[in-house]
PDB file of C-alpha atoms and ligand atoms in Angstrom:
ATOM      1  CA  MET A   1       7.992  17.876   0.380  1.00  0.00           C
ATOM      2  CA  ARG A   2       7.107  15.102  -2.007  1.00  0.00           C
ATOM      3  CA  VAL A   3       7.083  11.495  -0.931  1.00  0.00           C
ATOM      4  CA  ASP A   4       6.234   8.225  -2.624  1.00  0.00           C
ATOM      5  CA  TYR A   5       6.180   5.344  -0.179  1.00  0.00           C
ATOM      6  CA  HIS A   6       4.627   2.596  -2.288  1.00  0.00           C
ATOM      7  CA  SER A   7       6.673   0.930  -5.022  1.00  0.00           C
ATOM      8  CA  HIS A   8       7.526  -2.427  -6.506  1.00  0.00           C
ATOM      9  CA  HIS A   9      10.191  -3.753  -8.910  1.00  0.00           C
ATOM     10  CA  GLU A  10      10.927  -6.846 -10.979  1.00  0.00           C
ATOM     11  CA  ARG A  11      11.608  -9.019  -7.936  1.00  0.00           C
ATOM     12  CA  CYS A  12       7.866  -9.601  -7.396  1.00  0.00           C
ATOM     13  CA  GLY A  13       7.523 -11.160 -10.834  1.00  0.00           C
ATOM     14  CA  HIS A  14       4.847  -8.801 -12.196  1.00  0.00           C
ATOM     15  CA  ALA A  15       6.713  -5.487 -12.247  1.00  0.00           C
ATOM     16  CA  ALA A  16       9.309  -4.234 -14.750  1.00  0.00           C
ATOM     17  CA  GLY A  17      12.723  -2.790 -13.945  1.00  0.00           C
ATOM     18  CA  SER A  18      15.348  -3.196 -11.262  1.00  0.00           C
ATOM     19  CA  LEU A  19      15.224  -1.594  -7.846  1.00  0.00           C
ATOM     20  CA  GLU A  20      17.951   0.770  -8.984  1.00  0.00           C
ATOM     21  CA  ASP A  21      15.842   1.867 -11.988  1.00  0.00           C
ATOM     22  CA  TYR A  22      13.063   2.927  -9.590  1.00  0.00           C
ATOM     23  CA  ILE A  23      15.497   4.861  -7.408  1.00  0.00           C
ATOM     24  CA  LYS A  24      16.906   6.663 -10.453  1.00  0.00           C
ATOM     25  CA  SER A  25      13.382   7.549 -11.530  1.00  0.00           C
ATOM     26  CA  ALA A  26      12.603   8.893  -8.039  1.00  0.00           C
ATOM     27  CA  ILE A  27      15.719  11.070  -8.192  1.00  0.00           C
ATOM     28  CA  GLU A  28      14.810  12.312 -11.661  1.00  0.00           C
ATOM     29  CA  LYS A  29      11.347  13.276 -10.439  1.00  0.00           C
ATOM     30  CA  GLY A  30      12.812  15.187  -7.519  1.00  0.00           C
ATOM     31  CA  LEU A  31      11.114  13.235  -4.759  1.00  0.00           C
ATOM     32  CA  ASP A  32      12.274  13.961  -1.209  1.00  0.00           C
ATOM     33  CA  HIS A  33      11.579  10.466   0.083  1.00  0.00           C
ATOM     34  CA  PHE A  34      11.328   7.297  -1.926  1.00  0.00           C
ATOM     35  CA  GLY A  35       9.936   4.242  -0.183  1.00  0.00           C
ATOM     36  CA  ILE A  36      10.767   0.743  -1.343  1.00  0.00           C
ATOM     37  CA  SER A  37       7.892  -1.586  -0.488  1.00  0.00           C
ATOM     38  CA  ASP A  38       7.874  -4.778  -2.450  1.00  0.00           C
ATOM     39  CA  HIS A  39       5.207  -7.420  -1.862  1.00  0.00           C
ATOM     40  CA  MET A  40       6.047  -9.847   0.914  1.00  0.00           C
ATOM     41  CA  PRO A  41       6.447 -13.496  -0.142  1.00  0.00           C
ATOM     42  CA  LEU A  42       3.409 -15.783  -0.258  1.00  0.00           C
ATOM     43  CA  ILE A  43       2.941 -17.524   3.074  1.00  0.00           C
ATOM     44  CA  HIS A  44      -0.505 -19.125   3.082  1.00  0.00           C
ATOM     45  CA  VAL A  45      -0.556 -20.790  -0.335  1.00  0.00           C
ATOM     46  CA  ASN A  46       2.017 -23.020  -1.978  1.00  0.00           C
ATOM     47  CA  PRO A  47       3.815 -20.755  -4.483  1.00  0.00           C
ATOM     48  CA  ALA A  48       4.520 -23.753  -6.737  1.00  0.00           C
ATOM     49  CA  LYS A  49       0.802 -24.505  -7.054  1.00  0.00           C
ATOM     50  CA  TYR A  50      -0.583 -20.988  -7.011  1.00  0.00           C
ATOM     51  CA  TYR A  51      -0.709 -18.333  -9.755  1.00  0.00           C
ATOM     52  CA  PRO A  52       2.864 -17.511 -10.797  1.00  0.00           C
ATOM     53  CA  GLU A  53       4.463 -14.064 -10.568  1.00  0.00           C
ATOM     54  CA  MET A  54       2.714 -12.996  -7.385  1.00  0.00           C
ATOM     55  CA  ALA A  55       5.647 -12.109  -5.122  1.00  0.00           C
ATOM     56  CA  MET A  56       9.318 -12.774  -4.455  1.00  0.00           C
ATOM     57  CA  PRO A  57      10.242 -16.271  -3.231  1.00  0.00           C
ATOM     58  CA  TYR A  58      10.657 -16.505   0.533  1.00  0.00           C
ATOM     59  CA  ASN A  59      14.410 -17.065   0.348  1.00  0.00           C
ATOM     60  CA  GLU A  60      14.758 -13.845  -1.656  1.00  0.00           C
ATOM     61  CA  LEU A  61      13.700 -11.665   1.275  1.00  0.00           C
ATOM     62  CA  PRO A  62      17.193 -11.173   2.785  1.00  0.00           C
ATOM     63  CA  VAL A  63      18.593 -10.461  -0.691  1.00  0.00           C
ATOM     64  CA  TYR A  64      15.907  -7.813  -1.204  1.00  0.00           C
ATOM     65  CA  VAL A  65      16.713  -6.121   2.080  1.00  0.00           C
ATOM     66  CA  GLU A  66      20.440  -6.230   1.434  1.00  0.00           C
ATOM     67  CA  GLU A  67      20.080  -4.738  -2.028  1.00  0.00           C
ATOM     68  CA  ALA A  68      17.788  -2.011  -0.713  1.00  0.00           C
ATOM     69  CA  PHE A  69      20.242  -1.052   2.030  1.00  0.00           C
ATOM     70  CA  SER A  70      23.217  -0.971  -0.305  1.00  0.00           C
ATOM     71  CA  LEU A  71      21.334   1.203  -2.823  1.00  0.00           C
ATOM     72  CA  ARG A  72      20.240   3.521  -0.036  1.00  0.00           C
ATOM     73  CA  GLU A  73      23.911   3.995   0.826  1.00  0.00           C
ATOM     74  CA  LYS A  74      24.905   4.454  -2.824  1.00  0.00           C
ATOM     75  CA  TYR A  75      22.325   7.192  -3.444  1.00  0.00           C
ATOM     76  CA  LYS A  76      22.250   8.809   0.010  1.00  0.00           C
ATOM     77  CA  ASP A  77      23.487  12.163  -1.288  1.00  0.00           C
ATOM     78  CA  GLN A  78      20.756  12.310  -3.912  1.00  0.00           C
ATOM     79  CA  ILE A  79      17.611  11.038  -2.224  1.00  0.00           C
ATOM     80  CA  ASP A  80      16.308   9.901   1.130  1.00  0.00           C
ATOM     81  CA  ILE A  81      15.391   6.260   0.684  1.00  0.00           C
ATOM     82  CA  ARG A  82      13.128   4.481   3.144  1.00  0.00           C
ATOM     83  CA  ILE A  83      12.981   0.712   3.216  1.00  0.00           C
ATOM     84  CA  GLY A  84       9.758  -1.115   3.851  1.00  0.00           C
ATOM     85  CA  ILE A  85       7.570  -3.920   2.694  1.00  0.00           C
ATOM     86  CA  GLU A  86       3.962  -4.216   1.543  1.00  0.00           C
ATOM     87  CA  GLY A  87       2.747  -6.743   4.080  1.00  0.00           C
ATOM     88  CA  ASP A  88      -0.335  -8.763   3.353  1.00  0.00           C
ATOM     89  CA  PHE A  89      -2.947  -9.248   5.997  1.00  0.00           C
ATOM     90  CA  ILE A  90      -4.147 -12.834   5.794  1.00  0.00           C
ATOM     91  CA  GLU A  91      -6.512 -13.885   8.500  1.00  0.00           C
ATOM     92  CA  GLY A  92      -5.075 -16.782  10.518  1.00  0.00           C
ATOM     93  CA  TYR A  93      -1.500 -16.148   9.369  1.00  0.00           C
ATOM     94  CA  GLU A  94      -0.687 -13.208  11.619  1.00  0.00           C
ATOM     95  CA  GLU A  95       2.238 -15.026  13.262  1.00  0.00           C
ATOM     96  CA  ASP A  96       3.869 -15.759   9.920  1.00  0.00           C
ATOM     97  CA  VAL A  97       3.536 -12.109   8.927  1.00  0.00           C
ATOM     98  CA  GLU A  98       4.947 -11.103  12.283  1.00  0.00           C
ATOM     99  CA  LYS A  99       8.071 -13.171  11.627  1.00  0.00           C
ATOM    100  CA  ILE A 100       8.719 -11.143   8.486  1.00  0.00           C
ATOM    101  CA  VAL A 101       7.948  -7.883  10.280  1.00  0.00           C
ATOM    102  CA  GLN A 102      10.357  -8.703  13.126  1.00  0.00           C
ATOM    103  CA  ALA A 103      13.156 -10.119  10.994  1.00  0.00           C
ATOM    104  CA  TYR A 104      14.375  -6.875   9.372  1.00  0.00           C
ATOM    105  CA  PRO A 105      14.873  -3.228  10.357  1.00  0.00           C
ATOM    106  CA  TRP A 106      12.004  -1.881   8.239  1.00  0.00           C
ATOM    107  CA  ASP A 107      11.268   1.809   8.131  1.00  0.00           C
ATOM    108  CA  TYR A 108       7.620   0.865   7.652  1.00  0.00           C
ATOM    109  CA  VAL A 109       5.284  -1.996   6.937  1.00  0.00           C
ATOM    110  CA  ILE A 110       2.196  -1.391   4.791  1.00  0.00           C
ATOM    111  CA  GLY A 111      -0.862  -3.444   5.721  1.00  0.00           C
ATOM    112  CA  SER A 112      -2.671  -4.441   2.557  1.00  0.00           C
ATOM    113  CA  VAL A 113      -5.628  -6.735   2.220  1.00  0.00           C
ATOM    114  CA  HIS A 114      -5.177  -8.535  -1.088  1.00  0.00           C
ATOM    115  CA  PHE A 115      -6.379 -11.952   0.008  1.00  0.00           C
ATOM    116  CA  LEU A 116      -9.763 -13.158   1.092  1.00  0.00           C
ATOM    117  CA  GLY A 117      -8.769 -16.745   1.774  1.00  0.00           C
ATOM    118  CA  GLU A 118      -6.940 -17.957  -1.316  1.00  0.00           C
ATOM    119  CA  TRP A 119      -8.554 -15.372  -3.584  1.00  0.00           C
ATOM    120  CA  ASP A 120      -6.357 -12.366  -4.371  1.00  0.00           C
ATOM    121  CA  ILE A 121      -9.042  -9.763  -5.022  1.00  0.00           C
ATOM    122  CA  THR A 122      -6.453  -7.443  -6.623  1.00  0.00           C
ATOM    123  CA  ASP A 123      -5.238  -9.972  -9.230  1.00  0.00           C
ATOM    124  CA  PHE A 124      -6.732  -9.446 -12.687  1.00  0.00           C
ATOM    125  CA  ARG A 125      -6.308 -13.173 -13.400  1.00  0.00           C
ATOM    126  CA  GLN A 126      -8.724 -13.949 -10.595  1.00  0.00           C
ATOM    127  CA  VAL A 127     -11.519 -11.541 -11.500  1.00  0.00           C
ATOM    128  CA  HIS A 128     -13.718 -14.507 -12.489  1.00  0.00           C
ATOM    129  CA  GLN A 129     -13.980 -15.295  -8.794  1.00  0.00           C
ATOM    130  CA  TRP A 130     -16.529 -12.498  -8.515  1.00  0.00           C
ATOM    131  CA  GLU A 131     -18.937 -14.567 -10.593  1.00  0.00           C
ATOM    132  CA  GLY A 132     -21.797 -15.903  -8.544  1.00  0.00           C
ATOM    133  CA  ARG A 133     -20.747 -13.987  -5.463  1.00  0.00           C
ATOM    134  CA  ASN A 134     -22.799 -11.434  -3.634  1.00  0.00           C
ATOM    135  CA  VAL A 135     -20.870  -8.158  -4.026  1.00  0.00           C
ATOM    136  CA  ASP A 136     -22.230  -6.830  -0.729  1.00  0.00           C
ATOM    137  CA  GLU A 137     -20.958  -9.922   1.046  1.00  0.00           C
ATOM    138  CA  VAL A 138     -17.501  -9.609  -0.532  1.00  0.00           C
ATOM    139  CA  TYR A 139     -17.388  -5.970   0.601  1.00  0.00           C
ATOM    140  CA  ARG A 140     -18.303  -7.015   4.152  1.00  0.00           C
ATOM    141  CA  GLN A 141     -15.558  -9.657   4.159  1.00  0.00           C
ATOM    142  CA  TYR A 142     -13.043  -7.191   2.779  1.00  0.00           C
ATOM    143  CA  TYR A 143     -13.711  -4.444   5.334  1.00  0.00           C
ATOM    144  CA  ASP A 144     -13.790  -7.005   8.119  1.00  0.00           C
ATOM    145  CA  ALA A 145     -10.263  -8.013   7.052  1.00  0.00           C
ATOM    146  CA  VAL A 146      -9.176  -4.350   6.959  1.00  0.00           C
ATOM    147  CA  GLN A 147     -10.412  -3.916  10.547  1.00  0.00           C
ATOM    148  CA  LYS A 148      -8.520  -7.006  11.645  1.00  0.00           C
ATOM    149  CA  ALA A 149      -5.396  -5.795   9.854  1.00  0.00           C
ATOM    150  CA  ALA A 150      -5.667  -2.499  11.725  1.00  0.00           C
ATOM    151  CA  ARG A 151      -6.135  -4.248  15.063  1.00  0.00           C
ATOM    152  CA  SER A 152      -3.234  -6.665  14.472  1.00  0.00           C
ATOM    153  CA  GLY A 153      -0.590  -4.121  15.425  1.00  0.00           C
ATOM    154  CA  LEU A 154       1.604  -5.368  12.597  1.00  0.00           C
ATOM    155  CA  TYR A 155       1.406  -2.408  10.229  1.00  0.00           C
ATOM    156  CA  ASP A 156       2.053   1.327  10.047  1.00  0.00           C
ATOM    157  CA  TRP A 157      -0.701   2.132   7.600  1.00  0.00           C
ATOM    158  CA  ILE A 158      -3.393   0.510   5.535  1.00  0.00           C
ATOM    159  CA  GLY A 159      -2.512   0.301   1.838  1.00  0.00           C
ATOM    160  CA  HIS A 160      -5.057   1.154  -0.877  1.00  0.00           C
ATOM    161  CA  PHE A 161      -7.862   1.293   1.699  1.00  0.00           C
ATOM    162  CA  ASP A 162     -10.759   0.673  -0.714  1.00  0.00           C
ATOM    163  CA  VAL A 163      -8.973  -1.485  -3.316  1.00  0.00           C
ATOM    164  CA  ILE A 164     -11.982  -3.809  -3.296  1.00  0.00           C
ATOM    165  CA  LYS A 165     -13.499  -1.414  -5.874  1.00  0.00           C
ATOM    166  CA  ARG A 166     -10.591  -2.070  -8.253  1.00  0.00           C
ATOM    167  CA  PHE A 167     -12.395  -4.117 -10.882  1.00  0.00           C
ATOM    168  CA  GLY A 168     -15.547  -2.039 -10.832  1.00  0.00           C
ATOM    169  CA  PHE A 169     -17.898  -4.363  -8.959  1.00  0.00           C
ATOM    170  CA  VAL A 170     -20.336  -2.065  -7.181  1.00  0.00           C
ATOM    171  CA  PRO A 171     -22.275  -3.179  -4.104  1.00  0.00           C
ATOM    172  CA  LYS A 172     -26.043  -2.669  -3.888  1.00  0.00           C
ATOM    173  CA  GLU A 173     -25.788  -1.428  -0.337  1.00  0.00           C
ATOM    174  CA  ASP A 174     -23.916   1.783   0.380  1.00  0.00           C
ATOM    175  CA  PRO A 175     -20.472   0.666   1.628  1.00  0.00           C
ATOM    176  CA  ALA A 176     -19.991   3.892   3.653  1.00  0.00           C
ATOM    177  CA  PRO A 177     -20.841   2.295   7.048  1.00  0.00           C
ATOM    178  CA  LEU A 178     -18.304  -0.496   6.399  1.00  0.00           C
ATOM    179  CA  GLU A 179     -15.663   1.997   5.327  1.00  0.00           C
ATOM    180  CA  ASP A 180     -16.304   4.290   8.279  1.00  0.00           C
ATOM    181  CA  GLU A 181     -16.169   1.462  10.796  1.00  0.00           C
ATOM    182  CA  ALA A 182     -12.800   0.372   9.381  1.00  0.00           C
ATOM    183  CA  LEU A 183     -11.586   3.989   9.569  1.00  0.00           C
ATOM    184  CA  ARG A 184     -12.717   4.199  13.182  1.00  0.00           C
ATOM    185  CA  VAL A 185     -10.526   1.193  14.048  1.00  0.00           C
ATOM    186  CA  ILE A 186      -7.580   2.688  12.148  1.00  0.00           C
ATOM    187  CA  ALA A 187      -7.954   5.929  14.129  1.00  0.00           C
ATOM    188  CA  GLU A 188      -8.228   4.012  17.389  1.00  0.00           C
ATOM    189  CA  GLU A 189      -5.032   2.118  16.560  1.00  0.00           C
ATOM    190  CA  ASP A 190      -3.245   5.368  15.669  1.00  0.00           C
ATOM    191  CA  MET A 191      -2.477   4.124  12.181  1.00  0.00           C
ATOM    192  CA  ALA A 192      -2.268   6.061   8.949  1.00  0.00           C
ATOM    193  CA  ILE A 193      -3.657   5.516   5.461  1.00  0.00           C
ATOM    194  CA  GLU A 194      -2.196   6.309   2.042  1.00  0.00           C
ATOM    195  CA  LEU A 195      -3.509   8.143  -0.962  1.00  0.00           C
ATOM    196  CA  ASN A 196      -2.565   5.552  -3.583  1.00  0.00           C
ATOM    197  CA  THR A 197      -2.638   7.181  -7.005  1.00  0.00           C
ATOM    198  CA  ALA A 198      -2.817   3.872  -8.905  1.00  0.00           C
ATOM    199  CA  GLY A 199      -6.569   3.824  -8.282  1.00  0.00           C
ATOM    200  CA  TRP A 200      -7.001   6.418 -11.032  1.00  0.00           C
ATOM    201  CA  TYR A 201      -5.734   3.835 -13.504  1.00  0.00           C
ATOM    202  CA  SER A 202      -7.913   0.985 -12.260  1.00  0.00           C
ATOM    203  CA  LYS A 203     -11.334   0.043 -13.601  1.00  0.00           C
ATOM    204  CA  ALA A 204     -12.834   2.128 -10.788  1.00  0.00           C
ATOM    205  CA  GLU A 205     -11.041   5.222 -12.206  1.00  0.00           C
ATOM    206  CA  GLU A 206     -10.862   6.702  -8.743  1.00  0.00           C
ATOM    207  CA  MET A 207      -7.987   7.208  -6.322  1.00  0.00           C
ATOM    208  CA  TYR A 208      -7.626   4.878  -3.356  1.00  0.00           C
ATOM    209  CA  PRO A 209      -9.371   5.856  -1.193  1.00  0.00           C
ATOM    210  CA  SER A 210     -12.295   7.886  -2.497  1.00  0.00           C
ATOM    211  CA  HIS A 211     -12.827  11.575  -1.745  1.00  0.00           C
ATOM    212  CA  ARG A 212     -15.575  10.754   0.733  1.00  0.00           C
ATOM    213  CA  ILE A 213     -13.369   8.330   2.644  1.00  0.00           C
ATOM    214  CA  LEU A 214     -10.545  10.870   2.763  1.00  0.00           C
ATOM    215  CA  GLN A 215     -12.899  13.489   4.203  1.00  0.00           C
ATOM    216  CA  HIS A 216     -14.060  11.114   6.896  1.00  0.00           C
ATOM    217  CA  ALA A 217     -10.490  10.033   7.652  1.00  0.00           C
ATOM    218  CA  LEU A 218      -9.564  13.676   8.235  1.00  0.00           C
ATOM    219  CA  ARG A 219     -12.496  14.109  10.626  1.00  0.00           C
ATOM    220  CA  LEU A 220     -11.145  11.160  12.611  1.00  0.00           C
ATOM    221  CA  GLY A 221      -7.656  12.674  12.635  1.00  0.00           C
ATOM    222  CA  ILE A 222      -6.096   9.880  10.591  1.00  0.00           C
ATOM    223  CA  PRO A 223      -2.720  10.897   9.110  1.00  0.00           C
ATOM    224  CA  ILE A 224      -1.941  10.303   5.465  1.00  0.00           C
ATOM    225  CA  THR A 225       0.988   9.467   3.246  1.00  0.00           C
ATOM    226  CA  THR A 226       1.223   9.061  -0.523  1.00  0.00           C
ATOM    227  CA  GLY A 227       2.294   6.358  -2.931  1.00  0.00           C
ATOM    228  CA  ALA A 228       2.035   5.614  -6.624  1.00  0.00           C
ATOM    229  CA  ASP A 229       2.182   1.807  -6.247  1.00  0.00           C
ATOM    230  CA  SER A 230       4.541   1.798  -9.222  1.00  0.00           C
ATOM    231  CA  HIS A 231       5.167  -1.434 -11.110  1.00  0.00           C
ATOM    232  CA  ARG A 232       7.216   0.401 -13.761  1.00  0.00           C
ATOM    233  CA  PRO A 233      10.065   2.851 -13.089  1.00  0.00           C
ATOM    234  CA  ASP A 234       8.373   5.707 -14.959  1.00  0.00           C
ATOM    235  CA  HIS A 235       5.334   5.420 -12.673  1.00  0.00           C
ATOM    236  CA  VAL A 236       7.317   6.444  -9.596  1.00  0.00           C
ATOM    237  CA  GLY A 237       5.787   9.605  -8.144  1.00  0.00           C
ATOM    238  CA  ARG A 238       2.923   9.502 -10.639  1.00  0.00           C
ATOM    239  CA  ASP A 239       0.186  12.032  -9.790  1.00  0.00           C
ATOM    240  CA  ILE A 240       1.702  12.894  -6.425  1.00  0.00           C
ATOM    241  CA  GLU A 241       1.132  16.625  -7.087  1.00  0.00           C
ATOM    242  CA  ARG A 242      -2.481  15.935  -7.971  1.00  0.00           C
ATOM    243  CA  ALA A 243      -2.794  13.986  -4.731  1.00  0.00           C
ATOM    244  CA  TYR A 244      -1.396  16.882  -2.696  1.00  0.00           C
ATOM    245  CA  THR A 245      -3.772  19.359  -4.286  1.00  0.00           C
ATOM    246  CA  ILE A 246      -6.685  17.156  -3.246  1.00  0.00           C
ATOM    247  CA  LEU A 247      -5.352  16.565   0.264  1.00  0.00           C
ATOM    248  CA  ARG A 248      -4.798  20.272   0.852  1.00  0.00           C
ATOM    249  CA  GLU A 249      -8.292  21.071  -0.424  1.00  0.00           C
ATOM    250  CA  ILE A 250      -9.825  18.515   1.901  1.00  0.00           C
ATOM    251  CA  GLY A 251      -7.881  20.069   4.753  1.00  0.00           C
ATOM    252  CA  PHE A 252      -5.200  17.580   5.729  1.00  0.00           C
ATOM    253  CA  PRO A 253      -2.479  19.384   7.708  1.00  0.00           C
ATOM    254  CA  GLY A 254       0.382  17.789   5.771  1.00  0.00           C
ATOM    255  CA  ILE A 255       1.927  14.549   4.704  1.00  0.00           C
ATOM    256  CA  CYS A 256       3.569  11.758   6.712  1.00  0.00           C
ATOM    257  CA  GLY A 257       6.953  10.156   6.434  1.00  0.00           C
ATOM    258  CA  PHE A 258       8.200   7.010   8.166  1.00  0.00           C
ATOM    259  CA  LYS A 259      11.608   6.049   9.490  1.00  0.00           C
ATOM    260  CA  GLN A 260      12.392   3.060  11.704  1.00  0.00           C
ATOM    261  CA  ARG A 261       8.652   2.668  12.146  1.00  0.00           C
ATOM    262  CA  LYS A 262       8.224   6.172  13.549  1.00  0.00           C
ATOM    263  CA  ARG A 263       5.856   8.558  11.846  1.00  0.00           C
ATOM    264  CA  THR A 264       6.628  12.222  11.205  1.00  0.00           C
ATOM    265  CA  LEU A 265       4.145  14.791   9.969  1.00  0.00           C
ATOM    266  CA  TYR A 266       5.472  17.312   7.466  1.00  0.00           C
ATOM    267  CA  ARG A 267       3.131  20.273   7.468  1.00  0.00           C
ATOM    268  CA  TRP A 268       2.432  21.899   4.104  1.00  0.00           C
ATOM    269  CA  LYS A 269       3.780  25.262   5.207  1.00  0.00           C
ATOM    270  CA  GLU A 270       7.034  23.739   6.408  1.00  0.00           C
ATOM    271  CA  THR A 271       7.579  22.005   3.140  1.00  0.00           C
ATOM    272  CA  LYS A 272       9.926  23.299   0.543  1.00  0.00           C
ATOM    273  CA  LYS A 273       9.057  23.542  -3.112  1.00  0.00           C
TER     274      LYS A 273
HETATM  275 ZN1   ZN B 301       2.126  -5.734  -7.314  1.00  0.00          ZN
HETATM  276 FE1   FE B 302      -1.239  -3.931  -2.884  1.00  0.00          FE
HETATM  277 FE1   FE B 303       1.716  -2.321  -4.063  1.00  0.00          FE
HETATM  278 ZN1   ZN B 304      -0.188  -2.436  -3.688  1.00  0.00          ZN
END
């Protein structure tokens, strides 16, 4: 069983290739499930005045969903496609996110913290915003937002749990207590996390989340899924095997899939080659 539940395509403005190109790549790589999860539109900043190429325009959302459903039908004999969205958590805008969550029959909604206020901490064009900030304080703000995302009830899992490390800014204080507290809330809310393989290609050169966080997540009984966070068709399914080797070693019982917002655990031993 090999699943990749985190992908993008040209609609967001900063990825290459059509949705169909990503599906073809997923088929070529022999994935069992391919999850479509483009970024949700910007809701808390004016897209005309913000950085360009962040996400699809709001009025594109129904077109995205329609295209995804028609491609799912077209390729149904070749691959099991799941249709979701990478939802942002933006403090104070929960109701606007909820509208998007309620409006379509998603298989899943990823809860990702990209924004601390108007700063997208995952955008390379905004790295200068770290200047003059206390890294420990930014980490506290980030994990506070992750906790709130988990408590919001809007999402099925937390995307790239420790993405705050992306550009290599290292806190002075050990972030483990912040991470563990956020994990505790995730466990309490019966949410999952993902092993996002794109972390290996970030400045942090480490998967999202780290080995230590994964071990603690397992202790808390948090289920896991996998995603490559592809922004190019050839990155679909990237390092998924490597991810499974690590997850098995750590002791996770298997991998999760999502359909109509219901989670299913596929145990390693049940999974076919
Ligand atoms: Zn993106
Ligand atoms: Fe993201
Ligand atoms: Fe993503
Ligand atoms: Zn992402």
